mmCIF file of C-alpha atoms and ligand atoms in Angstrom:
data_model
loop_
_atom_site.group_PDB
_atom_site.id
_atom_site.type_symbol
_atom_site.label_atom_id
_atom_site.label_comp_id
_atom_site.label_asym_id
_atom_site.label_seq_id
_atom_site.Cartn_x
_atom_site.Cartn_y
_atom_site.Cartn_z
ATOM 1 C CA MET A 1 0.061 -0.045 0.071
ATOM 2 C CA MET A 2 1.304 3.382 -0.814
ATOM 3 C CA SER A 3 2.022 5.566 2.237
ATOM 4 C CA ILE A 4 0.902 9.254 2.240
ATOM 5 C CA LYS A 5 3.851 11.484 3.320
ATOM 6 C CA PRO A 6 3.102 14.496 5.392
ATOM 7 C CA LYS A 7 3.586 17.919 3.722
ATOM 8 C CA ILE A 8 6.193 19.991 5.651
ATOM 9 C CA GLN A 9 7.275 23.464 4.801
ATOM 10 C CA ILE A 10 10.812 24.468 6.000
ATOM 11 C CA LEU A 11 11.292 28.231 6.664
ATOM 12 C CA ALA A 12 14.902 29.184 6.956
ATOM 13 C CA SER A 13 16.229 32.055 8.727
ATOM 14 C CA GLY A 14 19.923 31.641 8.762
ATOM 15 C CA GLY A 15 22.314 30.791 11.627
ATOM 16 C CA THR A 16 25.075 28.369 12.005
ATOM 17 C CA ILE A 17 23.177 25.509 10.309
ATOM 18 C CA ALA A 18 23.586 27.756 7.052
ATOM 19 C CA GLY A 19 27.060 28.877 8.164
ATOM 20 C CA LEU A 20 30.154 28.865 5.988
ATOM 21 C CA ALA A 21 33.892 29.046 6.204
ATOM 22 C CA ASP A 22 37.028 28.373 4.092
ATOM 23 C CA SER A 23 38.341 25.815 6.398
ATOM 24 C CA LYS A 24 36.716 22.707 7.575
ATOM 25 C CA LEU A 25 38.293 23.229 10.973
ATOM 26 C CA ASP A 26 36.743 26.672 11.403
ATOM 27 C CA PHE A 27 34.123 25.996 14.041
ATOM 28 C CA LEU A 28 33.874 29.502 15.440
ATOM 29 C CA GLY A 29 34.826 32.208 12.934
ATOM 30 C CA TYR A 30 32.514 31.271 10.050
ATOM 31 C CA THR A 31 29.851 33.527 8.426
ATOM 32 C CA ALA A 32 26.313 32.404 9.820
ATOM 33 C CA GLY A 33 23.653 32.461 7.463
ATOM 34 C CA ALA A 34 25.649 32.406 4.374
ATOM 35 C CA ALA A 35 24.247 29.259 2.662
ATOM 36 C CA ARG A 36 20.546 28.893 1.628
ATOM 37 C CA VAL A 37 18.531 25.834 3.077
ATOM 38 C CA GLU A 38 18.802 23.993 -0.251
ATOM 39 C CA GLU A 39 22.398 23.499 0.470
ATOM 40 C CA VAL A 40 21.794 21.869 3.745
ATOM 41 C CA LEU A 41 19.143 19.608 2.237
ATOM 42 C CA ALA A 42 21.627 18.632 -0.608
ATOM 43 C CA ALA A 43 23.420 16.739 2.102
ATOM 44 C CA LEU A 44 20.358 14.982 3.169
ATOM 45 C CA PRO A 45 18.661 12.836 0.468
ATOM 46 C CA GLU A 46 17.183 10.612 2.892
ATOM 47 C CA ILE A 47 15.036 13.467 4.384
ATOM 48 C CA ASN A 48 12.654 13.086 1.359
ATOM 49 C CA ASP A 49 11.456 9.771 2.608
ATOM 50 C CA LEU A 50 10.101 11.502 5.699
ATOM 51 C CA ALA A 51 7.935 14.162 4.009
ATOM 52 C CA ASP A 52 7.001 16.038 0.977
ATOM 53 C CA LEU A 53 9.087 19.155 1.568
ATOM 54 C CA GLN A 54 8.668 22.726 0.433
ATOM 55 C CA VAL A 55 11.340 25.232 1.226
ATOM 56 C CA GLU A 56 11.517 28.983 1.678
ATOM 57 C CA ASN A 57 14.452 31.133 2.589
ATOM 58 C CA PHE A 58 12.751 33.975 4.797
ATOM 59 C CA CYS A 59 16.092 35.526 5.689
ATOM 60 C CA GLN A 60 19.793 34.657 6.096
ATOM 61 C CA VAL A 61 20.785 36.340 9.239
ATOM 62 C CA ALA A 62 23.073 35.626 12.310
ATOM 63 C CA SER A 63 20.684 35.379 15.147
ATOM 64 C CA GLU A 64 22.689 37.776 17.397
ATOM 65 C CA ASN A 65 21.164 40.357 14.907
ATOM 66 C CA ALA A 66 17.581 39.190 15.179
ATOM 67 C CA ASN A 67 15.258 41.570 16.737
ATOM 68 C CA PRO A 68 11.422 41.723 17.674
ATOM 69 C CA ALA A 69 10.561 43.171 14.271
ATOM 70 C CA LEU A 70 12.282 40.181 12.562
ATOM 71 C CA TRP A 71 10.350 37.879 14.918
ATOM 72 C CA LEU A 72 7.263 39.607 14.145
ATOM 73 C CA GLY A 73 7.578 39.127 10.495
ATOM 74 C CA LEU A 74 8.578 35.473 10.811
ATOM 75 C CA THR A 75 5.705 34.746 12.965
ATOM 76 C CA LYS A 76 3.234 36.306 10.464
ATOM 77 C CA ARG A 77 4.793 34.247 7.595
ATOM 78 C CA ALA A 78 4.606 31.165 9.969
ATOM 79 C CA ASN A 79 0.949 31.735 10.647
ATOM 80 C CA GLU A 80 0.203 32.160 7.044
ATOM 81 C CA ILE A 81 1.983 28.970 6.186
ATOM 82 C CA LEU A 82 0.164 26.936 8.903
ATOM 83 C CA SER A 83 -3.164 28.122 7.815
ATOM 84 C CA ALA A 84 -2.796 26.519 4.465
ATOM 85 C CA ASP A 85 -4.728 23.264 3.983
ATOM 86 C CA ASN A 86 -1.774 21.729 1.997
ATOM 87 C CA VAL A 87 0.727 22.230 4.974
ATOM 88 C CA ASP A 88 0.733 19.725 7.745
ATOM 89 C CA ALA A 89 3.579 21.075 9.882
ATOM 90 C CA LEU A 90 6.313 23.688 9.949
ATOM 91 C CA VAL A 91 10.126 23.440 10.473
ATOM 92 C CA ILE A 92 12.090 26.670 11.212
ATOM 93 C CA THR A 93 15.864 26.793 10.977
ATOM 94 C CA ALA A 94 17.459 29.603 12.963
ATOM 95 C CA GLY A 95 20.714 30.780 14.618
ATOM 96 C CA THR A 96 21.082 29.294 18.100
ATOM 97 C CA ASP A 97 22.002 32.291 19.952
ATOM 98 C CA THR A 98 18.515 33.744 20.273
ATOM 99 C CA MET A 99 16.657 30.638 19.182
ATOM 100 C CA GLU A 100 15.123 30.181 22.690
ATOM 101 C CA GLU A 101 13.737 33.733 22.313
ATOM 102 C CA LEU A 102 12.313 33.234 18.866
ATOM 103 C CA ALA A 103 10.805 29.804 20.096
ATOM 104 C CA TYR A 104 9.114 31.270 23.047
ATOM 105 C CA PHE A 105 7.816 34.269 20.891
ATOM 106 C CA LEU A 106 6.193 31.860 18.419
ATOM 107 C CA ASN A 107 4.806 29.620 21.251
ATOM 108 C CA LEU A 108 2.958 32.552 22.513
ATOM 109 C CA LEU A 109 1.780 33.788 19.010
ATOM 110 C CA LEU A 110 1.174 31.075 16.530
ATOM 111 C CA LYS A 111 -2.450 29.861 16.384
ATOM 112 C CA THR A 112 -2.203 26.364 15.348
ATOM 113 C CA SER A 113 -2.183 22.797 16.611
ATOM 114 C CA LYS A 114 -0.005 21.714 13.722
ATOM 115 C CA PRO A 115 3.629 20.676 14.673
ATOM 116 C CA VAL A 116 6.064 23.504 14.655
ATOM 117 C CA VAL A 117 9.800 22.622 15.229
ATOM 118 C CA LEU A 118 12.959 24.790 15.375
ATOM 119 C CA THR A 119 16.255 23.567 14.795
ATOM 120 C CA GLY A 120 19.866 24.865 14.079
ATOM 121 C CA ALA A 121 23.389 23.908 14.473
ATOM 122 C CA MET A 122 26.427 24.328 16.677
ATOM 123 C CA ARG A 123 28.818 23.724 13.899
ATOM 124 C CA PRO A 124 28.766 25.426 10.418
ATOM 125 C CA LEU A 125 27.672 23.458 7.477
ATOM 126 C CA SER A 126 31.305 23.723 6.089
ATOM 127 C CA ALA A 127 32.883 22.151 9.228
ATOM 128 C CA TYR A 128 33.973 18.627 9.976
ATOM 129 C CA GLY A 129 31.213 16.832 12.117
ATOM 130 C CA THR A 130 28.572 19.567 11.393
ATOM 131 C CA ASP A 131 25.414 18.813 13.375
ATOM 132 C CA GLY A 132 23.080 20.733 11.010
ATOM 133 C CA PRO A 133 21.997 18.038 8.597
ATOM 134 C CA VAL A 134 21.163 15.566 11.095
ATOM 135 C CA ASN A 135 19.438 18.205 13.291
ATOM 136 C CA LEU A 136 17.391 19.048 10.235
ATOM 137 C CA TYR A 137 16.542 15.560 9.586
ATOM 138 C CA ASN A 138 15.486 14.986 13.140
ATOM 139 C CA ALA A 139 13.405 18.187 13.181
ATOM 140 C CA VAL A 140 11.553 17.042 9.988
ATOM 141 C CA ALA A 141 10.980 13.599 11.576
ATOM 142 C CA VAL A 142 9.451 15.278 14.718
ATOM 143 C CA ALA A 143 7.283 17.559 12.577
ATOM 144 C CA ALA A 144 6.094 14.526 10.605
ATOM 145 C CA THR A 145 4.946 12.743 13.875
ATOM 146 C CA PRO A 146 1.213 13.179 14.743
ATOM 147 C CA GLU A 147 2.320 12.976 18.350
ATOM 148 C CA SER A 148 3.934 16.362 18.083
ATOM 149 C CA GLN A 149 0.484 18.136 17.542
ATOM 150 C CA ARG A 150 -0.721 20.393 20.219
ATOM 151 C CA ARG A 151 2.551 20.351 22.183
ATOM 152 C CA GLY A 152 3.343 23.907 21.422
ATOM 153 C CA VAL A 153 6.502 25.069 19.574
ATOM 154 C CA LEU A 154 9.347 22.406 19.812
ATOM 155 C CA LEU A 155 12.999 22.790 19.652
ATOM 156 C CA VAL A 156 15.008 19.915 18.317
ATOM 157 C CA MET A 157 18.835 19.866 18.845
ATOM 158 C CA ASN A 158 21.423 17.156 19.466
ATOM 159 C CA ASP A 159 18.776 14.388 19.412
ATOM 160 C CA THR A 160 16.662 16.052 22.125
ATOM 161 C CA ILE A 161 13.210 17.622 21.763
ATOM 162 C CA LEU A 162 12.582 20.518 24.149
ATOM 163 C CA SER A 163 9.678 22.800 24.953
ATOM 164 C CA ALA A 164 9.945 26.411 23.616
ATOM 165 C CA ARG A 165 9.207 27.694 26.957
ATOM 166 C CA GLN A 166 11.889 25.875 28.808
ATOM 167 C CA ALA A 167 14.617 25.424 26.197
ATOM 168 C CA THR A 168 17.723 27.387 26.850
ATOM 169 C CA LYS A 169 21.208 27.652 25.207
ATOM 170 C CA GLN A 170 23.460 26.582 28.127
ATOM 171 C CA ASP A 171 26.784 25.964 26.489
ATOM 172 C CA SER A 172 28.563 28.372 24.169
ATOM 173 C CA PHE A 173 30.106 25.915 21.614
ATOM 174 C CA ARG A 174 29.562 22.280 22.305
ATOM 175 C CA LEU A 175 26.874 20.109 20.360
ATOM 176 C CA HIS A 176 24.809 19.344 23.484
ATOM 177 C CA SER A 177 24.259 23.080 23.953
ATOM 178 C CA PHE A 178 20.545 23.147 24.559
ATOM 179 C CA GLY A 179 18.601 21.968 27.515
ATOM 180 C CA SER A 180 15.725 22.576 29.919
ATOM 181 C CA GLY A 181 17.432 22.728 33.256
ATOM 182 C CA GLU A 182 15.219 20.948 35.709
ATOM 183 C CA PHE A 183 12.336 20.618 33.635
ATOM 184 C CA GLY A 184 14.059 18.009 31.402
ATOM 185 C CA PRO A 185 13.283 17.213 27.714
ATOM 186 C CA LEU A 186 9.706 16.473 26.113
ATOM 187 C CA GLY A 187 11.506 13.571 24.238
ATOM 188 C CA TYR A 188 14.218 12.271 22.098
ATOM 189 C CA VAL A 189 14.905 11.677 18.454
ATOM 190 C CA VAL A 190 17.480 9.322 17.096
ATOM 191 C CA ALA A 191 18.016 9.033 13.387
ATOM 192 C CA GLY A 192 14.455 9.949 12.883
ATOM 193 C CA GLN A 193 12.996 7.653 15.517
ATOM 194 C CA VAL A 194 10.887 9.896 17.751
ATOM 195 C CA ARG A 195 9.851 9.198 21.450
ATOM 196 C CA PHE A 196 7.951 11.542 23.633
ATOM 197 C CA VAL A 197 8.157 11.429 27.315
ATOM 198 C CA ALA A 198 6.304 14.506 28.513
ATOM 199 C CA TRP A 199 3.910 17.343 27.719
ATOM 200 C CA PRO A 200 4.737 21.146 28.176
ATOM 201 C CA GLY A 201 3.393 22.194 31.476
ATOM 202 C CA GLN A 202 2.184 25.740 30.440
ATOM 203 C CA GLN A 203 -0.394 27.078 27.846
ATOM 204 C CA HIS A 204 0.847 27.993 24.453
ATOM 205 C CA THR A 205 -0.382 28.573 20.830
ATOM 206 C CA LEU A 206 -4.190 28.327 20.617
ATOM 207 C CA ASP A 207 -4.531 28.798 24.351
ATOM 208 C CA THR A 208 -2.900 32.168 24.841
ATOM 209 C CA GLU A 209 -4.767 35.483 24.939
ATOM 210 C CA LEU A 210 -1.998 37.122 22.726
ATOM 211 C CA TYR A 211 -2.884 37.588 19.062
ATOM 212 C CA LEU A 212 -0.641 38.861 16.333
ATOM 213 C CA THR A 213 -3.335 40.790 14.659
ATOM 214 C CA ASP A 214 -3.372 43.100 17.815
ATOM 215 C CA ILE A 215 0.241 43.947 17.289
ATOM 216 C CA ASP A 216 1.893 46.188 15.006
ATOM 217 C CA ASN A 217 4.882 47.361 17.114
ATOM 218 C CA LEU A 218 6.535 45.848 20.152
ATOM 219 C CA PRO A 219 7.178 48.339 22.957
ATOM 220 C CA PRO A 220 10.961 48.357 24.207
ATOM 221 C CA VAL A 221 11.548 46.243 27.232
ATOM 222 C CA GLU A 222 15.066 46.103 28.795
ATOM 223 C CA ILE A 223 16.865 43.738 31.064
ATOM 224 C CA PHE A 224 18.610 44.932 34.129
ATOM 225 C CA TYR A 225 21.079 42.434 35.471
ATOM 226 C CA MET A 226 21.767 42.447 39.260
ATOM 227 C CA ALA A 227 25.363 42.224 40.352
ATOM 228 C CA ALA A 228 26.814 43.375 43.846
ATOM 229 C CA GLY A 229 27.274 47.226 43.938
ATOM 230 C CA VAL A 230 25.725 47.645 40.431
ATOM 231 C CA ASP A 231 25.001 51.376 39.622
ATOM 232 C CA ALA A 232 21.168 51.457 40.122
ATOM 233 C CA ARG A 233 20.959 54.747 38.174
ATOM 234 C CA LEU A 234 21.150 52.730 34.922
ATOM 235 C CA LEU A 235 17.539 51.694 35.596
ATOM 236 C CA THR A 236 16.509 55.306 35.326
ATOM 237 C CA ALA A 237 18.628 55.599 32.141
ATOM 238 C CA MET A 238 16.590 52.795 30.631
ATOM 239 C CA ALA A 239 13.415 54.497 31.445
ATOM 240 C CA ASP A 240 14.666 57.761 30.170
ATOM 241 C CA LEU A 241 15.625 56.111 26.897
ATOM 242 C CA GLY A 242 12.019 54.972 26.439
ATOM 243 C CA ALA A 243 11.660 51.482 28.009
ATOM 244 C CA ALA A 244 8.008 50.787 28.536
ATOM 245 C CA GLY A 245 9.074 47.798 30.760
ATOM 246 C CA VAL A 246 12.130 46.525 32.586
ATOM 247 C CA VAL A 247 12.866 42.975 33.593
ATOM 248 C CA LEU A 248 15.133 42.694 36.597
ATOM 249 C CA ALA A 249 17.427 39.649 36.568
ATOM 250 C CA GLY A 250 17.451 39.606 40.339
ATOM 251 C CA PHE A 251 19.471 37.647 42.811
ATOM 252 C CA GLY A 252 18.202 34.412 44.263
ATOM 253 C CA ASN A 253 14.486 34.315 44.570
ATOM 254 C CA GLY A 254 14.196 37.915 43.038
ATOM 255 C CA THR A 255 16.038 40.129 45.591
ATOM 256 C CA PHE A 256 17.910 43.383 44.788
ATOM 257 C CA SER A 257 19.940 46.034 46.669
ATOM 258 C CA ASP A 258 18.274 48.978 48.519
ATOM 259 C CA ALA A 259 19.724 51.295 45.811
ATOM 260 C CA VAL A 260 17.949 49.278 43.065
ATOM 261 C CA LYS A 261 14.691 49.146 45.132
ATOM 262 C CA GLU A 262 14.798 53.073 45.146
ATOM 263 C CA GLN A 263 15.192 53.285 41.444
ATOM 264 C CA LEU A 264 12.491 50.573 40.766
ATOM 265 C CA GLN A 265 9.843 52.437 42.934
ATOM 266 C CA LYS A 266 10.563 55.584 40.810
ATOM 267 C CA LEU A 267 10.017 53.511 37.498
ATOM 268 C CA LEU A 268 6.825 52.162 38.857
ATOM 269 C CA GLU A 269 5.597 55.665 39.893
ATOM 270 C CA ARG A 270 6.288 56.570 36.177
ATOM 271 C CA GLY A 271 4.153 53.820 34.929
ATOM 272 C CA ILE A 272 6.757 51.515 33.669
ATOM 273 C CA ILE A 273 5.997 47.937 34.097
ATOM 274 C CA CYS A 274 8.530 46.022 35.982
ATOM 275 C CA ALA A 275 8.901 42.344 36.509
ATOM 276 C CA VAL A 276 11.458 40.243 38.379
ATOM 277 C CA ALA A 277 13.157 37.055 37.217
ATOM 278 C CA SER A 278 16.241 35.518 38.645
ATOM 279 C CA ARG A 279 19.740 35.220 37.556
ATOM 280 C CA THR A 280 19.833 31.749 38.886
ATOM 281 C CA GLN A 281 19.161 28.824 36.375
ATOM 282 C CA SER A 282 16.393 27.201 38.339
ATOM 283 C CA GLY A 283 13.568 27.779 40.870
ATOM 284 C CA PHE A 284 11.063 30.744 40.827
ATOM 285 C CA THR A 285 10.882 34.295 41.939
ATOM 286 C CA VAL A 286 8.655 36.240 44.314
ATOM 287 C CA SER A 287 7.938 39.971 44.344
ATOM 288 C CA HIS A 288 9.838 41.959 47.053
ATOM 289 C CA LEU A 289 8.234 45.192 46.043
ATOM 290 C CA PRO A 290 4.510 46.050 45.634
ATOM 291 C CA GLY A 291 3.956 46.495 42.059
ATOM 292 C CA LEU A 292 6.752 44.463 40.883
ATOM 293 C CA LEU A 293 5.493 41.446 38.882
ATOM 294 C CA PRO A 294 7.252 37.942 39.507
ATOM 295 C CA SER A 295 8.080 36.257 36.294
ATOM 296 C CA ALA A 296 7.487 32.828 38.133
ATOM 297 C CA ASP A 297 10.150 30.420 36.627
ATOM 298 C CA LEU A 298 10.809 32.387 33.361
ATOM 299 C CA SER A 299 14.426 33.218 32.421
ATOM 300 C CA PRO A 300 14.983 37.064 32.188
ATOM 301 C CA GLN A 301 15.252 36.803 28.409
ATOM 302 C CA LYS A 302 11.918 34.994 28.279
ATOM 303 C CA ALA A 303 10.164 37.117 30.675
ATOM 304 C CA ARG A 304 11.176 40.034 28.396
ATOM 305 C CA ILE A 305 9.432 38.508 25.426
ATOM 306 C CA LEU A 306 6.228 37.824 27.220
ATOM 307 C CA LEU A 307 6.302 41.319 28.778
ATOM 308 C CA MET A 308 6.884 42.975 25.410
ATOM 309 C CA LEU A 309 4.081 41.031 23.805
ATOM 310 C CA ALA A 310 1.614 41.630 26.692
ATOM 311 C CA LEU A 311 2.210 45.393 26.565
ATOM 312 C CA ALA A 312 2.045 45.415 22.857
ATOM 313 C CA CYS A 313 -1.588 43.695 23.339
ATOM 314 C CA GLY A 314 -2.420 46.408 25.671
ATOM 315 C CA LYS A 315 -2.513 44.213 28.807
ATOM 316 C CA LYS A 316 -2.329 45.578 32.291
ATOM 317 C CA ASN A 317 -0.583 44.491 35.374
ATOM 318 C CA ILE A 318 -3.332 41.997 36.531
ATOM 319 C CA ASP A 319 -3.287 39.995 33.263
ATOM 320 C CA ILE A 320 0.439 39.961 32.919
ATOM 321 C CA GLU A 321 0.944 38.611 36.348
ATOM 322 C CA ARG A 322 -1.526 35.814 35.363
ATOM 323 C CA TYR A 323 0.418 35.233 32.055
ATOM 324 C CA PHE A 324 3.681 34.905 33.885
ATOM 325 C CA ARG A 325 2.127 31.923 35.831
ATOM 326 C CA LEU A 326 0.136 30.391 32.955
ATOM 327 C CA TYR A 327 2.269 30.789 29.894
HETATM 328 N N1 DAS B 401 25.808 33.246 15.915
HETATM 329 C C1 DAS B 401 24.994 32.252 15.876
HETATM 330 C C2 DAS B 401 23.541 32.580 15.472
HETATM 331 O O1 DAS B 401 23.291 32.831 14.293
HETATM 332 C C3 DAS B 401 25.403 31.017 15.301
HETATM 333 C C4 DAS B 401 24.444 29.931 15.691
HETATM 334 O O2 DAS B 401 24.655 29.299 16.693
HETATM 335 O O3 DAS B 401 23.541 29.688 14.837
HETATM 336 O O4 DAS B 401 22.806 32.433 16.378
#
């Protein structure tokens, strides 16, 4: 009997998976996003056994140059692709430096139950032992699996399936760079064999109250990183430069110095929405100042994404506090 393959669209946005250098030993100084995704696929004829693929090069950037405007454009295009009847799932290739932010951004805004999988690489396409082609193969295998539906946006790197909300880049150059800390992976994928072991714990995609149609611009939200003796006046500088919100990467469970407290109070009086995350890698935060919103267990960089989107949708403190717990 003839098997019907799923129709999967690959949307490429650059990164190391499309990185090229003159030397096969150049693992660090290559040009990210130099190749088109067709060049990655050329190394992978077996991928066509998994799915009927369509490809689109949305952009070719190094993800350190990504920004909310680019993420908004990518999200709009992804929503368009996912709404087509002839597309069963979407795979997005991206740079790993800000992949966790893009993944969470999509997780909050895409309105679909179809699988959406992000992948990239730690070694450029031109290097010995590049992980890009096998990561792409595994990402397509995960996207082709009906079990991936309704799990929110997934991130596939180094044989591991992670939730967009929890995934974080936790190593600067090694292949096992991505993890989810104490939350653990959602599953594994080895040479295209997929095994899920968990569901994401928070609401995502169809279940969030954040809609792209409400969003034209994202208000600026900055991160202030606590360190002993840090100059608290920099918080006021952020506000003076136009920040609509500030995420404090606090100590421990969300603490900060008296000097920072004084500046935070001034920001709150000016109507700037302030949230507190933790610079620790696990656990949750509490609010040590009235009006300061605890980000639960979101990292500072993901708390910033949620705060930006909530502010863009015109949400107020009461909703944003709820979103930090639910999303
Ligand atoms: N600089 C990196 C980026 O594009 C390379 C990578 O890891 O993809 O994010």
